[in-house]
XYZ file of C-alpha atoms in Angstrom:
480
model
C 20.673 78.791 91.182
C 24.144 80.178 91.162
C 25.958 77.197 90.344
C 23.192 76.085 87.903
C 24.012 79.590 86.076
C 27.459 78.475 85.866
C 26.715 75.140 84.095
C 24.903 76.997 81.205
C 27.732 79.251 80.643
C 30.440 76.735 80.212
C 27.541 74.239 78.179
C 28.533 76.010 74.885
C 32.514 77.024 74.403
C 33.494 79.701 71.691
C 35.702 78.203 68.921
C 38.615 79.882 67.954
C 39.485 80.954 64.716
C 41.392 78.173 63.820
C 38.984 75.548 64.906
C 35.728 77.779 63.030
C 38.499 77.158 59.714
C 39.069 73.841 59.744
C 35.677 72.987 58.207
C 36.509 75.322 55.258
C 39.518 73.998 54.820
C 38.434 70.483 54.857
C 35.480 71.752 52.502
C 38.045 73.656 49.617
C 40.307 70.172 49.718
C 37.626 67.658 49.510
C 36.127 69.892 46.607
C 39.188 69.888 44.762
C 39.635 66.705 44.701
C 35.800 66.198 43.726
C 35.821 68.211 41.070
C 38.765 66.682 39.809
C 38.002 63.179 39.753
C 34.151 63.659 39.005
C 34.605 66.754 36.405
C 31.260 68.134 35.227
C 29.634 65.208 36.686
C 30.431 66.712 40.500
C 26.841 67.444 41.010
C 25.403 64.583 40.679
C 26.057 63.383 43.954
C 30.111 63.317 45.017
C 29.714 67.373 45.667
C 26.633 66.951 48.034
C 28.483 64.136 49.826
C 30.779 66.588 50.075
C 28.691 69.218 51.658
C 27.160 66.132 54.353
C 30.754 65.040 55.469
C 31.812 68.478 56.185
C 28.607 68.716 57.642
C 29.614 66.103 59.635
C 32.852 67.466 60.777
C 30.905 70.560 62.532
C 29.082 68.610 64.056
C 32.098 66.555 65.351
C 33.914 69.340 66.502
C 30.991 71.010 68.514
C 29.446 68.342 69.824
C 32.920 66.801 71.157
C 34.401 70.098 71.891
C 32.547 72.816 72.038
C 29.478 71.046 74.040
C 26.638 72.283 71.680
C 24.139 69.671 71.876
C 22.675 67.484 68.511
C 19.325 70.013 69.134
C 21.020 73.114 68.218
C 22.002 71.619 64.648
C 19.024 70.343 63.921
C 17.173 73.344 64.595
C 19.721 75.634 62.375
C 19.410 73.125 59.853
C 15.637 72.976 59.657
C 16.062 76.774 59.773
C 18.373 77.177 56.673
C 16.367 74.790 55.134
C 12.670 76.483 55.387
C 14.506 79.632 54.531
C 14.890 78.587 50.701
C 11.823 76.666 50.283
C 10.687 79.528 47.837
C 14.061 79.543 46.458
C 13.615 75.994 45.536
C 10.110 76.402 43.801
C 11.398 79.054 41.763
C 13.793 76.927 40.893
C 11.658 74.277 39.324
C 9.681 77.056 37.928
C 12.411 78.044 36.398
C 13.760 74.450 34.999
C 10.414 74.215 33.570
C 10.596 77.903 32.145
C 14.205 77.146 30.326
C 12.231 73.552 28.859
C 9.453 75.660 27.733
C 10.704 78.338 25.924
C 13.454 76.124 24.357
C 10.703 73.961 22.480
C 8.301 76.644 22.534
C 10.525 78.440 19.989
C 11.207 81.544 21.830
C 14.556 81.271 22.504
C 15.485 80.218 19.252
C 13.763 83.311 17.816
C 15.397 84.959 20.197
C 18.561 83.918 18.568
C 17.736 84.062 15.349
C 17.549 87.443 15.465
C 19.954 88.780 17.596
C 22.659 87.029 15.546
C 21.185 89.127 12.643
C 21.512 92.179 14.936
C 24.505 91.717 17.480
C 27.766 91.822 15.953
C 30.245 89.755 17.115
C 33.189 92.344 17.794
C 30.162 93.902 20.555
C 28.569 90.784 21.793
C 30.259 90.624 24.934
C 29.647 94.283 26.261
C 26.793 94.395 24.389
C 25.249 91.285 26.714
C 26.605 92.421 29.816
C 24.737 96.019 29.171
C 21.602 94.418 28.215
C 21.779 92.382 30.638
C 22.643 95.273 33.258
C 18.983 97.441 31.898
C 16.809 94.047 31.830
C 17.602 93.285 35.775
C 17.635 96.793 36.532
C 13.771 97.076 35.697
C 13.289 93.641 36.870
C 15.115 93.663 39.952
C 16.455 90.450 39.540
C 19.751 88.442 38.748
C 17.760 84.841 38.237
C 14.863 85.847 35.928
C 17.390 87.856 33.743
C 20.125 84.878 33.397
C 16.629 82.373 33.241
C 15.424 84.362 30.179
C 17.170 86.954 28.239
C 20.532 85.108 29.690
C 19.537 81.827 28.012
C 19.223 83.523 24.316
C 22.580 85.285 24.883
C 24.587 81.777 25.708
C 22.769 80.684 22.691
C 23.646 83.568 20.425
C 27.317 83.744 21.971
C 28.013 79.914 21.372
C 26.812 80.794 17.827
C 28.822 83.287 17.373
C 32.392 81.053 18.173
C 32.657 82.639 22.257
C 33.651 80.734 25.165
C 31.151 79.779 27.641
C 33.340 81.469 30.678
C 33.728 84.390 28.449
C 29.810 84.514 27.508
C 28.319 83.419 30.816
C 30.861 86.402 32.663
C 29.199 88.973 30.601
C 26.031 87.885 31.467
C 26.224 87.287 34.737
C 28.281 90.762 35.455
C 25.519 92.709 33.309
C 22.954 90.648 35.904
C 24.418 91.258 39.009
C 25.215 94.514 38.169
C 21.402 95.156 38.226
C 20.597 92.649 40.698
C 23.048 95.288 42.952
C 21.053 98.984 42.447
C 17.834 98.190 41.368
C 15.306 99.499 43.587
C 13.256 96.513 43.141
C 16.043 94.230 43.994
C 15.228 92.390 47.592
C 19.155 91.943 47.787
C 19.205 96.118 47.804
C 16.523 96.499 49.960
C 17.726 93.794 52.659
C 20.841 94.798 53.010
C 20.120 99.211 53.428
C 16.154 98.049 55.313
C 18.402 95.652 57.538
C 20.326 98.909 58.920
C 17.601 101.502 58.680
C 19.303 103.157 55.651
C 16.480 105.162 53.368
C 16.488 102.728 50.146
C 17.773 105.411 47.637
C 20.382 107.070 50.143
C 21.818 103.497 49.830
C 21.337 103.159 46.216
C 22.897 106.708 45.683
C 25.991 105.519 47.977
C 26.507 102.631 46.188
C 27.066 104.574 42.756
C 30.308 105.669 43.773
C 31.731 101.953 43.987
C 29.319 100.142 41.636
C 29.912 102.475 38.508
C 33.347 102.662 38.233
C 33.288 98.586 38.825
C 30.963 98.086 35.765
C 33.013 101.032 33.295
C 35.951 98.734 33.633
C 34.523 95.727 33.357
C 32.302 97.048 29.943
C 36.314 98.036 28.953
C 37.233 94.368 29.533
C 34.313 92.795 27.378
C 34.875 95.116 24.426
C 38.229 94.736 24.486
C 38.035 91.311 24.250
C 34.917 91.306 22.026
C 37.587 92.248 19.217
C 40.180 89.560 20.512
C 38.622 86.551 21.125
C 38.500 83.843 18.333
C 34.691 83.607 16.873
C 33.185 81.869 14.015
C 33.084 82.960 10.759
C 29.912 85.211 9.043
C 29.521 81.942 7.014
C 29.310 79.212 9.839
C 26.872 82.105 12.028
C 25.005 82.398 9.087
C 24.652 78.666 8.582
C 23.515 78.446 12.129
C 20.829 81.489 11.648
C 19.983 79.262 8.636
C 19.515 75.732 10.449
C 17.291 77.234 13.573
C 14.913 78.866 10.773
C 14.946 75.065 9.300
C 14.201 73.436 12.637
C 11.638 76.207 13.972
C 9.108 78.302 13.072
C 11.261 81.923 13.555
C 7.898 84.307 13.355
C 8.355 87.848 15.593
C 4.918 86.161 17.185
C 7.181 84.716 19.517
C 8.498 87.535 20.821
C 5.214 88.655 22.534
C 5.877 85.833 25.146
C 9.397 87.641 26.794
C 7.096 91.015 26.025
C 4.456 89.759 28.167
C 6.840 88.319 30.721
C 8.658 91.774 31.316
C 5.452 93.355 31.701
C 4.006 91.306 34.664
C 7.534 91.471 35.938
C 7.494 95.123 35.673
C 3.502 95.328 37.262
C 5.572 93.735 40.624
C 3.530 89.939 39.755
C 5.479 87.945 42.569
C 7.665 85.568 40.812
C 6.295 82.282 40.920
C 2.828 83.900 39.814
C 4.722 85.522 36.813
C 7.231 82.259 36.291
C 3.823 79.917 35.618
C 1.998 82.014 33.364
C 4.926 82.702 31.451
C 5.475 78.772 30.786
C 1.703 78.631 30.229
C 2.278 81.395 27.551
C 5.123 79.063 25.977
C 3.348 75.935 26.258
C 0.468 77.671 24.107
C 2.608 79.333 21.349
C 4.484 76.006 21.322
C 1.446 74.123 20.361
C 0.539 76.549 17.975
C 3.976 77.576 15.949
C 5.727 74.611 16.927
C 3.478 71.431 16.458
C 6.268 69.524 13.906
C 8.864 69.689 16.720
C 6.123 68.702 19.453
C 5.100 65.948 17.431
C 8.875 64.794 17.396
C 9.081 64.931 21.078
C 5.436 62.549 21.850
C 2.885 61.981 19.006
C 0.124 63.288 21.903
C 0.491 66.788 21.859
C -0.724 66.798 26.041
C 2.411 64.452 26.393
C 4.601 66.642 24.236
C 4.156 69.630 26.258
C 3.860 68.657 29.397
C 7.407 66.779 28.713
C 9.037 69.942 27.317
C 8.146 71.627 31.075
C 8.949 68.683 33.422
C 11.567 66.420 30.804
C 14.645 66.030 28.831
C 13.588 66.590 25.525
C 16.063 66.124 22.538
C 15.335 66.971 18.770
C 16.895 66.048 15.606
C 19.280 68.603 13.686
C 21.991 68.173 11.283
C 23.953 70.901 13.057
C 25.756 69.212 16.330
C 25.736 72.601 17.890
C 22.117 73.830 17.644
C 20.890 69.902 18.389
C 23.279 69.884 21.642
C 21.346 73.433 22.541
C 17.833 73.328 22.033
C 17.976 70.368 24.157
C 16.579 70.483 27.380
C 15.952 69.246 31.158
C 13.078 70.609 32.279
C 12.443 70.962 36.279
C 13.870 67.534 36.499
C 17.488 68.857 35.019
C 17.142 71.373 38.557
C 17.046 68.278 41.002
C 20.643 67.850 41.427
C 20.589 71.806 42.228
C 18.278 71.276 44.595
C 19.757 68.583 46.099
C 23.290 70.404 46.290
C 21.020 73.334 47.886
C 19.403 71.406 50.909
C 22.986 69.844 51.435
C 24.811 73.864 51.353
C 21.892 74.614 53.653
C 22.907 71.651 55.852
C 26.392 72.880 55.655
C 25.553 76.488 57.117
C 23.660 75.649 59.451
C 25.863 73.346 60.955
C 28.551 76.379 61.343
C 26.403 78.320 62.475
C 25.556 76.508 65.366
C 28.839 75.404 66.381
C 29.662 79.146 66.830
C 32.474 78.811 63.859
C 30.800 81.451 61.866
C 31.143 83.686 64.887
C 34.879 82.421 65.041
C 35.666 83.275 61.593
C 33.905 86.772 62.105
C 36.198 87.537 64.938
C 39.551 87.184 62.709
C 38.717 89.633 60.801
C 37.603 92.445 63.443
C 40.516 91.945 65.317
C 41.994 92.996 61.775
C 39.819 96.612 62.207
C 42.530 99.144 63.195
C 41.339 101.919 60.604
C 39.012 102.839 57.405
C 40.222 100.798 55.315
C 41.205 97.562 57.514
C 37.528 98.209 59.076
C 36.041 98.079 55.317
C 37.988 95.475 54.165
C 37.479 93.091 57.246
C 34.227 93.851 56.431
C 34.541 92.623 52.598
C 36.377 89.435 53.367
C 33.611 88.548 56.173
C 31.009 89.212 53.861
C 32.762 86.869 51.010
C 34.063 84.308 53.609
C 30.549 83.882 54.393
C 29.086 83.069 51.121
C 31.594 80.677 51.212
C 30.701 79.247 54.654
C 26.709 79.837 55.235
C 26.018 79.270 50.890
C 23.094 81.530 51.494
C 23.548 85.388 50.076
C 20.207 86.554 52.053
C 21.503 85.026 55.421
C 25.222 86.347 54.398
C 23.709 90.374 53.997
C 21.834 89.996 57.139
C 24.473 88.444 58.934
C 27.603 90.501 57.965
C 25.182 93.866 58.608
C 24.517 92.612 62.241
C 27.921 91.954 63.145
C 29.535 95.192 62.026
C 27.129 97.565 62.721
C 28.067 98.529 66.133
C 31.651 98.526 65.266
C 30.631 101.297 62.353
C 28.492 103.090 64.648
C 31.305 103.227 67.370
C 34.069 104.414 64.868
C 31.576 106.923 64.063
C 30.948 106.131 60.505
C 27.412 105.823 58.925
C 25.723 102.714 58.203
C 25.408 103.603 54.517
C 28.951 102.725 54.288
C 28.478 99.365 55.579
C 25.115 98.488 53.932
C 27.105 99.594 50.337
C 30.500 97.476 51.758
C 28.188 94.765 52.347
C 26.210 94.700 48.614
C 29.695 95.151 47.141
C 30.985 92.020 48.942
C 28.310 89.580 49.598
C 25.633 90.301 46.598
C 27.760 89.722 43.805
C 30.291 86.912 45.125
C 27.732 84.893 46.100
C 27.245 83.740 42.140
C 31.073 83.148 42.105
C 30.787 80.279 45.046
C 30.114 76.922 43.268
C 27.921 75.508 46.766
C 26.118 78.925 47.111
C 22.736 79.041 46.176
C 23.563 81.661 43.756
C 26.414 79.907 42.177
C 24.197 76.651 41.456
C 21.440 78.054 40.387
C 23.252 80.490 37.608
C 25.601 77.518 36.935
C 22.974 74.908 36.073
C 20.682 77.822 33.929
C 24.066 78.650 31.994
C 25.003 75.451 31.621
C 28.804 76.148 32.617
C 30.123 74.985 35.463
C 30.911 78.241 38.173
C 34.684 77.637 37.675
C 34.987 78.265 34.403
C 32.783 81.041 34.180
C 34.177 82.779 37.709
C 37.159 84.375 36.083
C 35.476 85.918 33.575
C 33.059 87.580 35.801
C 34.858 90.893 36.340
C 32.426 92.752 37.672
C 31.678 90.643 40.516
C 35.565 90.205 41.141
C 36.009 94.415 40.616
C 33.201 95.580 43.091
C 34.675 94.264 47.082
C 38.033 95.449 45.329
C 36.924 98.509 44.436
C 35.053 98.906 47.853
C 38.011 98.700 49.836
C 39.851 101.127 47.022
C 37.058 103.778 47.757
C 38.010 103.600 51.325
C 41.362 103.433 51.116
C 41.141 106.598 49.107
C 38.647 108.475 51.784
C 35.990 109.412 48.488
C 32.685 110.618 49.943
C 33.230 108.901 53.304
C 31.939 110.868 56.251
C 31.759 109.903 60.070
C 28.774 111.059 61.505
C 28.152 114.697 63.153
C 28.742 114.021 67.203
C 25.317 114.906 68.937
């Protein structure tokens, strides 16, 4: 029995920290060098062969070092995997969502009339804040950017912006939400995870997440005045060609109307997701039938194309033709794909024990409040880079800290706010995170062009580690 003991201690050897690296490394390189050879075409395959070889390597180094059998990756794999099955229906749902309300007309009205309304010197702060109140109230980062994000890229692109500069507004506003909504599962993962009451953690987070947002709003209207836009005569011209190629009626509005308010009744997504494209599909067949007709002379085929298809239709304006084309849920596949392959990825690492390896840098790092809140920041990012998984990253980076906080005597509220500041909103800045490829491929722009304009996101684990560093409103707990 004794020596039988002994065997299953020395089956599985911990990596070190240079050995739980070398996969990252290997991953960053082999990236770079994908993404510049492939360009914008990187998803389409070379990026998830990418994710499979490094996949590989794991697998290399723990079976033919660290004596982890083939059965422990394949169960973490088929565990990472199952874990965003719902993800990946959303997904579609939400491929099919952008196809519908593209054709349907909505987004163009949606357009239409906020370049009548938004000026262009406030589009930029003016997008991040709406985009801040609409995923408050919804709790969520993907519906907003799937929706109300859409219009904005639309009305930005009009309007002579950047895509990094548009999409970082958006996505900042987003995440921003996404962060202290109460309705957020992101917000109520990370404080339920360490038995912190939901609005003590919300409250906490304040302190960092406010003065993050006030300078990145700064930022945006700053540059609203700054950047190079189009002329009132080329965005009128553009207002001008969407009323010629759709039927602009306020009608259309009542579909995002309706969709905020099953969103704000708590309809679970995917419920909320398919009636919404069922609401487009209808208004589409009734206020848009010359542009169905254009897709498929059968109406059934025109709209059930516009939900699953590319659909393409004729304008004399290159800009508004290139964006009220579409790719349905079969423009999410290589998301998907890339998805299932990050998933592969993760679990991989995590059963080799190299997340665990990588964890251990950093808390060797702890010698105070700041190094222990900053270790717990760069764990928290350097697994969204590792595991591609924000839900897994928030549970993972709360378990592994937690008795650490609760020996230095601090209270978990700090760590469940260190960990939103560090793992919720870089996950989006990660091009192999879910997050990252899912906000990438709604946008439209790839994640490294849009990443340094997302200054919210970049502000908030720098800001956390600021706090700290600065001792604001951080209390150990009363000794018993």
């Amino acid at each position: 029995m004794e020596k039988s003991s002994k065997q299953e201690q020395h089956l599985k050897k911990r990596p070190s920290a240079i050995l739980s690296l070398m996969p990252i490394v290997m991953l960053v390189a082999m990236l770079t060098c994908t993404i510049r050879s492939f360009g914008s075409n990187a998803l389409d395959g070379a990026s998830q062969i990418t994710l499979l070889a490094v996949s590989a390597l794991c697998v290399l180094i723990g079976m033919g070092w660290l004596n982890v059998p083939w059965a422990s990756f394949e169960k973490a794999i088929v565990k990472n995997v199952s874990s965003v099955a719902s993800a990946l229906v959303i997904l579609l749902l939400i491929g099919a969502l952008g196809g519908a309300w593209m054709v349907s007309g909505v987004v163009p009205s949606l357009i239409y009339y906020g370049l009548h309304i938004i000026h262009p010197g406030v589009f930029l702060a003016s997008s991040c804040l709406i985009c801040a109140l609409v995923s408050v109230m919804t709790g969520s980062s993907w519906t907003t950017i799937a929706t109300i994000g859409i219009a904005l890229m639309g009305i930005g692109r009009a309007q002579g912006f950047d895509d990094g500069w548009i999409a970082g507004a958006i996505i900042s506003g987003a995440y921003f939400g996404d962060k202290i909504s109460p309705l957020s599962e992101t917000t109520t993962l990370a404080s339920g995870s360490l038995g912190v009451p939901l609005f003590s953690h919300i409250r906490y987070m304040l302190i960092t997440t406010v003065p993050s947002i006030t300078i990145a709003l700064i930022i945006f209207a700053v540059a609203g005045f700054f950047c190079s836009t189009s002329s009132s005569q080329d965005i009128a011209t553009f207002a001008s060609s969407l009323g010629t190629r759709f039927n602009i009626t306020p009608w259309l509005l009542l579909v995002p109307v309706l969709t905020g308010l099953m969103i704000a009744r708590k309809i679970p997504p995917v419920i909320t997701l398919f009636l919404s494209i069922l609401l487009a599909v209808i208004f589409g067949l009734v206020f848009q039938t010359d542009a169905m007709r254009e897709i498929d002379p059968s109406l059934f085929k025109a709209a059930m194309n516009s939900v699953y298809g590319s659909t393409a239709l004729h304008s004399d304006n290159p800009m508004l033709a290139d964006l009220v084309s579409t790719r349905g849920m079969a423009g999410m596949m290589p998301t998907i794909w890339l998805i299932i392959c990050a998933m592969c990825f993760g679990g991989c690492m995590a059963a080799g024990g190299m997340v665990g390896g990588i964890t251990r840098l950093f808390i060797h790092m702890v010698k105070g409040r700041t190094s222990l809140v900053g270790s717990t920041a760069a764990t928290g990012v350097m697994l969204n880079v590792a595991i591609a998984d924000q839900y897994l990253c928030i549970l993972l980076t709360g378990n592994m800290f937690r008795d650490i906080y609760d020996r230095e005597g601090y209270e978990r509220r700090l760590l469940s706010r260190t960990t939103e500041d560090a793992v919720t909103v870089t996950s989006v800045l990660v091009p192999w995170n879910t997050c990252g490829m899912t906000q990438s491929t709604v946008l439209g722009v790839a994640t490294f062009t849009y990443l340094p304009y997302c200054f919210f996101n970049i502000i908030s684990p720098v800001m956390s580690v600021v706090v700290a560093a600065l001792g604001y409103k951080i209390w150990r707990k009363p000794n018993k």
